[in-house]
Short mmCIF file of C-alpha atoms in Angstrom, two decimals:
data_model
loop_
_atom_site.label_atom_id
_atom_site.label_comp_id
_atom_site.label_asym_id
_atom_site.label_seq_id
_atom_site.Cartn_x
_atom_site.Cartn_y
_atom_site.Cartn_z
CA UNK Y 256 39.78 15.68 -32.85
CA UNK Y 257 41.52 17.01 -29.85
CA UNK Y 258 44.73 17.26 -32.27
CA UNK Y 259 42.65 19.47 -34.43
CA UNK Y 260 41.23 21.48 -31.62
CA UNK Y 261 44.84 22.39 -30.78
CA UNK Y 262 46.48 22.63 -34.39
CA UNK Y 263 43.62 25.65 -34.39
CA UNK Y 264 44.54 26.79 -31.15
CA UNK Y 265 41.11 27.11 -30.01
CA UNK Y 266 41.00 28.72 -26.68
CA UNK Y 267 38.99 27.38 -23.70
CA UNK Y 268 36.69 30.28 -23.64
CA UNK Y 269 35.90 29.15 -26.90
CA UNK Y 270 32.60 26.38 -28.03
CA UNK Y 271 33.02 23.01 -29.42
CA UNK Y 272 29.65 22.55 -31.22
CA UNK Y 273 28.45 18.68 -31.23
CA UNK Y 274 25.87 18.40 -34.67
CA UNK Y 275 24.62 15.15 -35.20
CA UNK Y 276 23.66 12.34 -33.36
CA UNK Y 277 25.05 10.41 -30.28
CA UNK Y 278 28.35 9.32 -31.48
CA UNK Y 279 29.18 12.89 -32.58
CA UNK Y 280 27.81 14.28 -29.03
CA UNK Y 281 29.77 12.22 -27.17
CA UNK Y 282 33.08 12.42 -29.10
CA UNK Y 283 33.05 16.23 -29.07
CA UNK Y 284 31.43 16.44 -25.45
CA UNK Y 285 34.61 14.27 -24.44
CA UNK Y 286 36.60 16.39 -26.17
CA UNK Y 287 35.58 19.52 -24.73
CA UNK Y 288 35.79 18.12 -21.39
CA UNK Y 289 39.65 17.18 -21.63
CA UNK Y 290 41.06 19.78 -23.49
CA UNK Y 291 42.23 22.88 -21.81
CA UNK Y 292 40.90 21.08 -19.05
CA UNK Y 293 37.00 22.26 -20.08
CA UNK Y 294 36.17 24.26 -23.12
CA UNK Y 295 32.72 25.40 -23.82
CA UNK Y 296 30.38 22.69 -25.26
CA UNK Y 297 27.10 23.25 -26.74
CA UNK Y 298 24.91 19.82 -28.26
CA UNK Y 299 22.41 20.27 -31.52
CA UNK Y 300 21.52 16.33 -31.43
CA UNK Y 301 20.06 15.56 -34.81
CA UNK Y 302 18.96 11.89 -34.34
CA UNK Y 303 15.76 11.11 -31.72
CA UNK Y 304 18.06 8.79 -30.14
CA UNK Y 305 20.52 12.12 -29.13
CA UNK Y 306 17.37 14.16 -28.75
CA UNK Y 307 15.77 11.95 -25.79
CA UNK Y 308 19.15 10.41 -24.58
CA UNK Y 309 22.52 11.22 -25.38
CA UNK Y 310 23.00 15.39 -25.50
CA UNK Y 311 20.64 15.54 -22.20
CA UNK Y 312 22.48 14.86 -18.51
CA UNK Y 313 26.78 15.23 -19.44
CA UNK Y 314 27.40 11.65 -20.30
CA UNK Y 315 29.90 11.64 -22.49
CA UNK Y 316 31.33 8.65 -23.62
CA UNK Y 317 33.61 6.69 -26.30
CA UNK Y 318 33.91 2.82 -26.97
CA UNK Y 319 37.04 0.51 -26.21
CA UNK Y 320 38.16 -2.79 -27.51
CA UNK Y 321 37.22 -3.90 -24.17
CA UNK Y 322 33.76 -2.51 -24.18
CA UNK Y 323 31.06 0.28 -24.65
CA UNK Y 324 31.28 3.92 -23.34
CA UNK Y 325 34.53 2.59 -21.12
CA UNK Y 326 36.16 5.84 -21.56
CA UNK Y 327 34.62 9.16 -21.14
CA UNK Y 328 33.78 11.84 -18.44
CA UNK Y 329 30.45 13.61 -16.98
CA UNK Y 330 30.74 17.14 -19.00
CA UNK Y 331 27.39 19.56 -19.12
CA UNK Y 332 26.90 21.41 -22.02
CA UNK Y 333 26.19 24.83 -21.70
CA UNK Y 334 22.89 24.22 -24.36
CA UNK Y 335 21.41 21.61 -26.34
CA UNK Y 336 19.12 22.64 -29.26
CA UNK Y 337 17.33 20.19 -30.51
CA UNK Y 338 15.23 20.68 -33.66
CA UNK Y 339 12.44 17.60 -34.18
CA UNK Y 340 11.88 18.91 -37.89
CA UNK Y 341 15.82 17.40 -38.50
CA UNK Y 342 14.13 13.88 -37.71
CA UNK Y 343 12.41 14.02 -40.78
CA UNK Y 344 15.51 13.39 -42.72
CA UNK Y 345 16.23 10.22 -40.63
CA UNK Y 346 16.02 6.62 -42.18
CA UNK Y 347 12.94 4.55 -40.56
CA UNK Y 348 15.71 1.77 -38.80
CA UNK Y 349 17.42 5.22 -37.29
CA UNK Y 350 13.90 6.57 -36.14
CA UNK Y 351 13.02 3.20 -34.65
CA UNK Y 352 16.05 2.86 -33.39
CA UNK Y 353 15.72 6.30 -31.31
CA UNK Y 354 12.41 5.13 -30.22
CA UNK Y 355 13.76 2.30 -27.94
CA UNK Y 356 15.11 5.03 -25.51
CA UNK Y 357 11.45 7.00 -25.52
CA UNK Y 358 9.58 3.22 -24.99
CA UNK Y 359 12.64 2.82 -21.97
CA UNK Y 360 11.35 6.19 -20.13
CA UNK Y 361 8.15 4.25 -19.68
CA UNK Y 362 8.99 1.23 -18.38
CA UNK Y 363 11.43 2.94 -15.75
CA UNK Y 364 8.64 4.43 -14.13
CA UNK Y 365 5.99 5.90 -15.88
CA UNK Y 366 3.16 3.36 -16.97
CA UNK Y 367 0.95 6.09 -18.00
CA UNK Y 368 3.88 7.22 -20.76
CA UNK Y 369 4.28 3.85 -22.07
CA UNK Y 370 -0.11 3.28 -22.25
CA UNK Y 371 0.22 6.66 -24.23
CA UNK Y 372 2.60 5.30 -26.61
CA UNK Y 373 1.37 1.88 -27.08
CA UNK Y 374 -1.97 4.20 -28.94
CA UNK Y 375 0.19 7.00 -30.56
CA UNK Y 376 3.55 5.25 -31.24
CA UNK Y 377 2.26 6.21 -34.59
CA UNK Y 378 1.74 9.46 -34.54
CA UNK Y 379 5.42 9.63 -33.15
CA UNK Y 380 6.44 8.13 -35.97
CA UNK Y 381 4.57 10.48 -38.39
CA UNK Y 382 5.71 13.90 -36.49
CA UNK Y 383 4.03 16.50 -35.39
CA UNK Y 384 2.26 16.90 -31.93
CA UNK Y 385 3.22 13.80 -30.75
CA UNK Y 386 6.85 13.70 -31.85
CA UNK Y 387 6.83 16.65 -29.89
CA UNK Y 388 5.06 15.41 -26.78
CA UNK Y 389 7.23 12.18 -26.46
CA UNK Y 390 10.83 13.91 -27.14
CA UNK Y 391 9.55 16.57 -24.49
CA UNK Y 392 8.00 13.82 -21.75
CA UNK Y 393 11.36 11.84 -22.51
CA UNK Y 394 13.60 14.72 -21.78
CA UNK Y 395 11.81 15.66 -18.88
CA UNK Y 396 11.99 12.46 -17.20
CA UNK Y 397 16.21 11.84 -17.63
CA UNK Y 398 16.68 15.47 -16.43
CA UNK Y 399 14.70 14.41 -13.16
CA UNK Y 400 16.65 11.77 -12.79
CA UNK Y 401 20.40 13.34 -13.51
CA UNK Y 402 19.17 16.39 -11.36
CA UNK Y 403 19.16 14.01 -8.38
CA UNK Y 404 22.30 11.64 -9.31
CA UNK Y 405 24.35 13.72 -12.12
CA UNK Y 406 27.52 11.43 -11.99
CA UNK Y 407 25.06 8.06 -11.49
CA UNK Y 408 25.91 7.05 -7.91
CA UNK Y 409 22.47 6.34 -7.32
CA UNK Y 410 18.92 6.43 -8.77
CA UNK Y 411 20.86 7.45 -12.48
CA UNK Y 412 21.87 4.13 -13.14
CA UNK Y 413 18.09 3.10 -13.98
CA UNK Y 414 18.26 5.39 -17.28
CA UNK Y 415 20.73 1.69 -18.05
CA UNK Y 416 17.18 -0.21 -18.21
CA UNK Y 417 18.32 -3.08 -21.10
CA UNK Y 418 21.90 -1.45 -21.24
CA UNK Y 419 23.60 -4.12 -19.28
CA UNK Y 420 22.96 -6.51 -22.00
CA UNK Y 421 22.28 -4.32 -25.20
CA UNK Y 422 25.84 -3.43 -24.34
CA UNK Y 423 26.99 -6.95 -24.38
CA UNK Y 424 25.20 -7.41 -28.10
CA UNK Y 425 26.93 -4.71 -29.27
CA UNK Y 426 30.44 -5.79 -28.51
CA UNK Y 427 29.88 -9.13 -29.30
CA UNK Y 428 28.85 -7.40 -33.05
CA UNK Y 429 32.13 -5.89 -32.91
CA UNK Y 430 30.11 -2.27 -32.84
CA UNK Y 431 28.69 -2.98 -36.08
CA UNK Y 432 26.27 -1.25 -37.30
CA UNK Y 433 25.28 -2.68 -40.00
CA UNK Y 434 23.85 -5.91 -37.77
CA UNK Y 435 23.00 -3.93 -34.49
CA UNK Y 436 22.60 -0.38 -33.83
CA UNK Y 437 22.39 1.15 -30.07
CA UNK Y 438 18.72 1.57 -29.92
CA UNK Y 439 17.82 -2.15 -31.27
CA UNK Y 440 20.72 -3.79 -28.94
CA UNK Y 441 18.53 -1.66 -26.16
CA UNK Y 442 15.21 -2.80 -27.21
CA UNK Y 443 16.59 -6.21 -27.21
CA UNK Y 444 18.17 -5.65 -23.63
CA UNK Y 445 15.39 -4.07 -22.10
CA UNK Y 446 12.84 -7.44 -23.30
CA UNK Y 447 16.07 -9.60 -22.02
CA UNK Y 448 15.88 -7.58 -18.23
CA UNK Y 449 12.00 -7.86 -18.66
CA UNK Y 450 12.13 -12.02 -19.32
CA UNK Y 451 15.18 -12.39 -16.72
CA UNK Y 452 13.11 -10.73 -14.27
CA UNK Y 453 10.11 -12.69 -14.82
CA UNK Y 454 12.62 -15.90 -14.82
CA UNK Y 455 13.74 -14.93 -11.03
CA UNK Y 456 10.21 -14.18 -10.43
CA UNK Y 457 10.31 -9.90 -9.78
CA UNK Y 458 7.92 -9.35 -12.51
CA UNK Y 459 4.38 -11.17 -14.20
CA UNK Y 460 5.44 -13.06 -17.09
CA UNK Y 461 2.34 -11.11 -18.88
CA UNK Y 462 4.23 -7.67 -18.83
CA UNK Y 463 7.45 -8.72 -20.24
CA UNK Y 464 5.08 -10.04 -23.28
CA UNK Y 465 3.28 -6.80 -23.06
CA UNK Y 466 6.56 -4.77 -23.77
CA UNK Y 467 8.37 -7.00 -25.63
CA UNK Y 468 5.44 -7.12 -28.54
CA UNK Y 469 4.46 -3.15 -28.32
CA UNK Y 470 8.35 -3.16 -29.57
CA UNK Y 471 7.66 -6.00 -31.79
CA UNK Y 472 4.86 -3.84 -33.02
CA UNK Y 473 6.78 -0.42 -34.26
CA UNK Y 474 9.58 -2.97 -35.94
CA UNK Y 475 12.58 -3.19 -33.25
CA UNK Y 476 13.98 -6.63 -32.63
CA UNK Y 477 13.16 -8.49 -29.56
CA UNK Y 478 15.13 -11.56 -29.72
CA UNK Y 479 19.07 -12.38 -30.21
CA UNK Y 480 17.84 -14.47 -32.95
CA UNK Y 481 17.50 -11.30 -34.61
CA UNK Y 482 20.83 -10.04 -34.96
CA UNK Y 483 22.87 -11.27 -38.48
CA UNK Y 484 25.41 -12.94 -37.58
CA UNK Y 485 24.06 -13.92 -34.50
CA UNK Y 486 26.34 -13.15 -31.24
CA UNK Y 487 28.82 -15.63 -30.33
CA UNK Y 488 28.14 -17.88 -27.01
CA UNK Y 489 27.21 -17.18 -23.52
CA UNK Y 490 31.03 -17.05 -22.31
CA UNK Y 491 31.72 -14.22 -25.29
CA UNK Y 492 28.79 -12.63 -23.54
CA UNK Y 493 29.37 -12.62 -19.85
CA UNK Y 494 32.79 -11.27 -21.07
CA UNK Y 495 31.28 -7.97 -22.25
CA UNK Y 496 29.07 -8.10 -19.27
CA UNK Y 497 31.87 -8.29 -16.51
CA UNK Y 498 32.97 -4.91 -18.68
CA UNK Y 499 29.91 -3.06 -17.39
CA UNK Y 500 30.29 -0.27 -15.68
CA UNK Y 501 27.76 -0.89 -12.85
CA UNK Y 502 29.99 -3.77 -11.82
CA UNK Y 503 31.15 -2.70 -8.48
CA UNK Y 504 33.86 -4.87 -7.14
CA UNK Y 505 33.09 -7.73 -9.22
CA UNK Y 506 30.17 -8.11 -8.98
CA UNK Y 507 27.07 -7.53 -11.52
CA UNK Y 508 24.60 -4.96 -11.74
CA UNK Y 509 21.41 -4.98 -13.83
CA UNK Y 510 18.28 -2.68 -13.56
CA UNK Y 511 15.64 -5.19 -13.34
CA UNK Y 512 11.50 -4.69 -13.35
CA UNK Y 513 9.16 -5.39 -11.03
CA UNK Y 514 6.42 -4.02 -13.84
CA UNK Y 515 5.80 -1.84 -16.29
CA UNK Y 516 6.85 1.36 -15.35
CA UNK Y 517 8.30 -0.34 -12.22
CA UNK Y 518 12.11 -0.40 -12.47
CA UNK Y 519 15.29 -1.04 -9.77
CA UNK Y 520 18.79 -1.33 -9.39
CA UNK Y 521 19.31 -5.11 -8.41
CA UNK Y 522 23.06 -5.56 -7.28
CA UNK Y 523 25.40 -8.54 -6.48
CA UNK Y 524 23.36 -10.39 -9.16
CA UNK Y 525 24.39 -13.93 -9.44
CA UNK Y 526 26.48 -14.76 -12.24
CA UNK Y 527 25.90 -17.98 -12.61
CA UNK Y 528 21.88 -17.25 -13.16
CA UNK Y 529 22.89 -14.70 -15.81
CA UNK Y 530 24.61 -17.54 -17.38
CA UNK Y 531 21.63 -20.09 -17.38
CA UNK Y 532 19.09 -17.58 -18.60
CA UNK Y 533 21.75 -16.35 -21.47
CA UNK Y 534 21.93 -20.20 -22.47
CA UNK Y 535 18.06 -20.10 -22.49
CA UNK Y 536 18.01 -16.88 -24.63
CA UNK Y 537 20.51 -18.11 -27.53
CA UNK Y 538 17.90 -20.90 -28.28
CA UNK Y 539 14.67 -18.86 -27.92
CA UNK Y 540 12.69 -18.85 -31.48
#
């Protein structure tokens, strides 16, 4: 892509325009960023996934053999339009998929959000007022956030809620799609932070249920059981984990949950603890 940009001799005044979903966003965001050291970028995220996550806060971000979103840089763009009637033309898995990130703004740290959405996660679904009212509550809450941490020193790295391991699933898929998208390998990792927590004993047993079946409920996987194929062993997955990019010296980072709508950065998390519950998870029905 950058080869193109320059073959066309696009000028740095000029506006790479990201149209589609995440992947696109983030591939031309990235692009924009490094050529001509910053051209002008403007996002028109087409999938609710890029709507509510990706084209809002300057993450931009592409995969390595060595794990997810490795390489990239923080690059605003100058306007994202984002257009909830394109959802309609969006498979149901790609919808529900998308919906993983709105269900994650309310078990950060607004309970009331995710109440709201366990009653009208169908009207989300069906469009209309409520589409509307989640994408808008969903954007408004990561712009908070990035407005007081844009390059995630701090309080950003909770938007990560079930990243740290839905990251993990997704290399040990080898990115495939097919078997794992980004918004199930979230759902997935959020109900994984949700049962470790309750495991170390941060969080009531009760609410990781409670979360883990209102995603149950719309039709996202829950359970590594889920994935085809299935996802290797727990050394294949504490490999992709020690790739995060929260680890800091070695040492791992997860955002873990005191309760719904309750969320925290929990550092120098033992790794041998990760390891037990993983072993636990790869056997769970």
């Amino acid at each position: 892509m950058v080869d193109q940009i320059l073959a066309h001799r696009l000028e740095r005044g000029d506006i790479v325009l990201a149209l589609g979903g995440g992947v696109v966003g983030d591939l031309a965001g990235f692009a924009a960023a490094i050529v001509r050291r910053g051209m002008g970028f403007v996002q028109m995220p087409t999938s609710l996934l890029a709507q509510v996550d990706s084209s809002v806060g300057g993450k931009t971000g592409i995969n390595s053999r060595h794990g997810k979103n490795l390489i990239g840089a923080f690059y605003q763009p100058g306007l994202v339009l984002a257009d909830t009637d394109v959802l309609d033309t969006l498979s149901t898995r790609e919808f529900r998929a998308g919906y993983a990130e709105v269900a994650k703004y309310g078990l950060i740290d607004d309970p009331g959000f995710f109440s709201w959405l366990e009653a009208h996660w169908r009207g989300v679904f069906q469009g209309g007022r409520d589409r509307v009212h989640a994408i808008a509550t969903s954007c408004r809450a990561k712009a908070a956030v990035v407005a007081r941490d844009e390059t995630e020193t701090g309080d950003r790295a909770l938007l990560n809620l079930g990243h740290t391991f839905g990251h993990a699933l997704e290399a040990a898929t080898g990115y495939d799609g097919s078997r794992l998208v980004h918004g199930e390998a979230v759902a997935i990792g959020m109900c994984q932070a949700f049962r470790f927590s309750a495991k170390l004993g941060l969080c009531a047993p009760v609410e990781a249920v409670r979360m883990a079946n209102h995603l149950k409920v719309v039709g996202l996987p829950t359970e590594l059981h889920e994935i085809p194929g299935g996802v290797g062993d727990v050394d294949r997955l504490m490999t992709a984990i020690g790739q995060d990019k929260k680890v800091s010296r070695g040492r791992l980072t997860f955002i873990l949950a005191r309760d719904i709508g309750e969320s925290f950065i929990a550092r120098d998390v033992d790794a041998a603890t990760v390891r037990e519950f993983l072993a636990e998870e790869l056997v769970r029905d």
